[in-house]
Amino acid sequence: VADLSEARLVEVNMQDAKCVKANLGGASLIDSNLFQVDLSRASLLGANLSRSRLNGADLSESNLSNATLNDADLSNANLSKADLRGASFFSTNLSNANLSGANLQNTNLNKARYTASTVWPDDFDPQAAEAVLVQ
């Protein structure tokens, strides 16, 4: 299990990497290529992934509490059962993402974009959270 807590990995290319249960708490991965990375059950507590490419990433059951994912691309990402409390997804692309069972308490979804096929937790209203439905 990799421990990259507090690491500064700006503009890193981790495409297709397998980082199951990795510790990236407090890490900075701004502008990074994390396309189809497997970060399932990883700790990304307080990590900064702003403007990173996470399309197709597996973040299922990960802890992203207080993480910053502003302007990131999470299209087709799996965030099922992820802990997203207090995270910021401002202007993030959540098209076709799976957030089923995710904890979205106090999560900033202002201007986050999603499609009709984005899967939200039961009884969650993305428009009330100021997310924007796109075609």
mmCIF file of C-alpha atoms in Angstrom:
data_model
loop_
_atom_site.group_PDB
_atom_site.id
_atom_site.type_symbol
_atom_site.label_atom_id
_atom_site.label_comp_id
_atom_site.label_asym_id
_atom_site.label_seq_id
_atom_site.Cartn_x
_atom_site.Cartn_y
_atom_site.Cartn_z
ATOM 1 C CA VAL A 1 0.000 0.000 0.000
ATOM 2 C CA ALA A 2 1.519 3.295 -1.128
ATOM 3 C CA ASP A 3 1.842 6.150 1.377
ATOM 4 C CA LEU A 4 2.035 9.425 -0.511
ATOM 5 C CA SER A 5 0.425 11.573 2.164
ATOM 6 C CA GLU A 6 1.267 15.271 1.841
ATOM 7 C CA ALA A 7 3.113 14.577 -1.442
ATOM 8 C CA ARG A 8 3.357 17.369 -4.028
ATOM 9 C CA LEU A 9 2.727 15.637 -7.351
ATOM 10 C CA VAL A 10 1.571 18.536 -9.532
ATOM 11 C CA GLU A 11 1.039 17.592 -13.201
ATOM 12 C CA VAL A 12 1.922 13.954 -12.517
ATOM 13 C CA ASN A 13 0.857 11.237 -14.970
ATOM 14 C CA MET A 14 -0.663 8.282 -13.126
ATOM 15 C CA GLN A 15 -2.883 7.091 -15.969
ATOM 16 C CA ASP A 16 -4.141 3.515 -15.398
ATOM 17 C CA ALA A 17 -2.181 3.221 -12.113
ATOM 18 C CA LYS A 18 -3.403 0.780 -9.460
ATOM 19 C CA CYS A 19 -3.387 2.575 -6.116
ATOM 20 C CA VAL A 20 -5.929 0.562 -4.129
ATOM 21 C CA LYS A 21 -5.965 1.619 -0.451
ATOM 22 C CA ALA A 22 -3.214 4.213 -1.095
ATOM 23 C CA ASN A 23 -2.751 7.030 1.403
ATOM 24 C CA LEU A 24 -2.818 10.352 -0.455
ATOM 25 C CA GLY A 25 -4.160 12.371 2.448
ATOM 26 C CA GLY A 26 -3.260 16.036 2.040
ATOM 27 C CA ALA A 27 -1.483 15.359 -1.259
ATOM 28 C CA SER A 28 -1.447 17.904 -4.071
ATOM 29 C CA LEU A 29 -2.244 16.387 -7.468
ATOM 30 C CA ILE A 30 -3.258 19.594 -9.261
ATOM 31 C CA ASP A 31 -3.461 19.371 -13.083
ATOM 32 C CA SER A 32 -2.596 15.656 -12.987
ATOM 33 C CA ASN A 33 -3.531 12.880 -15.407
ATOM 34 C CA LEU A 34 -5.343 10.244 -13.336
ATOM 35 C CA PHE A 35 -7.305 8.793 -16.263
ATOM 36 C CA GLN A 36 -8.748 5.397 -15.279
ATOM 37 C CA VAL A 37 -6.630 5.260 -12.099
ATOM 38 C CA ASP A 38 -7.774 2.752 -9.460
ATOM 39 C CA LEU A 39 -7.965 4.630 -6.160
ATOM 40 C CA SER A 40 -10.658 2.436 -4.656
ATOM 41 C CA ARG A 41 -10.664 2.442 -0.827
ATOM 42 C CA ALA A 42 -7.894 5.084 -0.890
ATOM 43 C CA SER A 43 -7.508 7.915 1.604
ATOM 44 C CA LEU A 44 -7.549 11.295 -0.139
ATOM 45 C CA LEU A 45 -8.586 13.241 2.935
ATOM 46 C CA GLY A 46 -7.952 16.937 2.241
ATOM 47 C CA ALA A 47 -6.158 16.204 -1.049
ATOM 48 C CA ASN A 48 -6.141 18.790 -3.838
ATOM 49 C CA LEU A 49 -7.055 17.316 -7.232
ATOM 50 C CA SER A 50 -8.144 20.557 -8.887
ATOM 51 C CA ARG A 51 -8.146 20.549 -12.693
ATOM 52 C CA SER A 52 -7.085 16.888 -12.730
ATOM 53 C CA ARG A 53 -8.279 14.382 -15.302
ATOM 54 C CA LEU A 54 -10.006 11.562 -13.417
ATOM 55 C CA ASN A 55 -12.302 10.288 -16.143
ATOM 56 C CA GLY A 56 -13.050 6.620 -15.719
ATOM 57 C CA ALA A 57 -11.277 6.563 -12.336
ATOM 58 C CA ASP A 58 -12.356 4.123 -9.633
ATOM 59 C CA LEU A 59 -12.746 6.057 -6.379
ATOM 60 C CA SER A 60 -15.297 3.683 -4.879
ATOM 61 C CA GLU A 61 -15.271 3.532 -1.081
ATOM 62 C CA SER A 62 -12.517 6.172 -0.959
ATOM 63 C CA ASN A 63 -12.287 8.909 1.647
ATOM 64 C CA LEU A 64 -12.319 12.279 -0.129
ATOM 65 C CA SER A 65 -13.516 14.268 2.881
ATOM 66 C CA ASN A 66 -12.515 17.930 2.579
ATOM 67 C CA ALA A 67 -10.773 17.241 -0.732
ATOM 68 C CA THR A 68 -10.695 19.863 -3.479
ATOM 69 C CA LEU A 69 -11.693 18.691 -6.952
ATOM 70 C CA ASN A 70 -12.583 22.048 -8.506
ATOM 71 C CA ASP A 71 -12.683 22.046 -12.343
ATOM 72 C CA ALA A 72 -11.681 18.354 -12.376
ATOM 73 C CA ASP A 73 -12.987 15.874 -14.947
ATOM 74 C CA LEU A 74 -14.704 12.973 -13.194
ATOM 75 C CA SER A 75 -16.774 11.870 -16.166
ATOM 76 C CA ASN A 76 -17.516 8.127 -16.055
ATOM 77 C CA ALA A 77 -15.815 7.909 -12.638
ATOM 78 C CA ASN A 78 -16.967 5.485 -9.955
ATOM 79 C CA LEU A 79 -17.484 7.311 -6.649
ATOM 80 C CA SER A 80 -19.927 4.790 -5.218
ATOM 81 C CA LYS A 81 -19.905 4.648 -1.411
ATOM 82 C CA ALA A 82 -17.189 7.331 -1.290
ATOM 83 C CA ASP A 83 -16.989 9.697 1.672
ATOM 84 C CA LEU A 84 -17.252 13.141 0.065
ATOM 85 C CA ARG A 85 -18.195 15.151 3.165
ATOM 86 C CA GLY A 86 -17.016 18.730 2.907
ATOM 87 C CA ALA A 87 -15.365 18.163 -0.483
ATOM 88 C CA SER A 88 -15.453 20.841 -3.177
ATOM 89 C CA PHE A 89 -16.557 19.895 -6.695
ATOM 90 C CA PHE A 90 -16.993 23.484 -7.948
ATOM 91 C CA SER A 91 -17.434 23.452 -11.741
ATOM 92 C CA THR A 92 -16.406 19.770 -11.901
ATOM 93 C CA ASN A 93 -17.514 17.459 -14.714
ATOM 94 C CA LEU A 94 -19.567 14.607 -13.200
ATOM 95 C CA SER A 95 -21.083 13.411 -16.496
ATOM 96 C CA ASN A 96 -22.050 9.724 -16.286
ATOM 97 C CA ALA A 97 -20.370 9.413 -12.863
ATOM 98 C CA ASN A 98 -21.637 6.918 -10.289
ATOM 99 C CA LEU A 99 -22.151 8.494 -6.857
ATOM 100 C CA SER A 100 -24.560 5.882 -5.528
ATOM 101 C CA GLY A 101 -24.273 5.511 -1.768
ATOM 102 C CA ALA A 102 -21.770 8.391 -1.528
ATOM 103 C CA ASN A 103 -21.874 10.701 1.485
ATOM 104 C CA LEU A 104 -22.425 14.204 0.085
ATOM 105 C CA GLN A 105 -22.979 16.006 3.389
ATOM 106 C CA ASN A 106 -21.710 19.623 3.139
ATOM 107 C CA THR A 107 -20.246 18.918 -0.314
ATOM 108 C CA ASN A 108 -19.886 21.914 -2.648
ATOM 109 C CA LEU A 109 -21.417 20.982 -6.001
ATOM 110 C CA ASN A 110 -21.941 24.570 -7.175
ATOM 111 C CA LYS A 111 -21.754 24.643 -11.006
ATOM 112 C CA ALA A 112 -20.734 20.967 -11.137
ATOM 113 C CA ARG A 113 -21.984 19.541 -14.426
ATOM 114 C CA TYR A 114 -23.823 16.240 -14.658
ATOM 115 C CA THR A 115 -25.875 14.305 -17.210
ATOM 116 C CA ALA A 116 -29.133 12.413 -16.958
ATOM 117 C CA SER A 117 -27.078 9.216 -16.625
ATOM 118 C CA THR A 118 -25.121 10.448 -13.583
ATOM 119 C CA VAL A 119 -26.132 8.240 -10.640
ATOM 120 C CA TRP A 120 -26.757 10.085 -7.356
ATOM 121 C CA PRO A 121 -27.401 8.731 -3.847
ATOM 122 C CA ASP A 122 -31.041 7.927 -3.116
ATOM 123 C CA ASP A 123 -33.129 11.032 -2.338
ATOM 124 C CA PHE A 124 -30.325 13.419 -3.351
ATOM 125 C CA ASP A 125 -31.333 16.465 -5.412
ATOM 126 C CA PRO A 126 -28.349 17.728 -7.454
ATOM 127 C CA GLN A 127 -30.193 20.847 -8.608
ATOM 128 C CA ALA A 128 -30.870 21.862 -4.995
ATOM 129 C CA ALA A 129 -27.091 21.541 -4.504
ATOM 130 C CA GLU A 130 -26.665 23.982 -7.434
ATOM 131 C CA ALA A 131 -25.239 21.387 -9.813
ATOM 132 C CA VAL A 132 -26.102 21.920 -13.495
ATOM 133 C CA LEU A 133 -27.733 19.326 -15.749
ATOM 134 C CA VAL A 134 -26.107 19.300 -19.225
ATOM 135 C CA GLN A 135 -27.069 17.391 -22.345
#
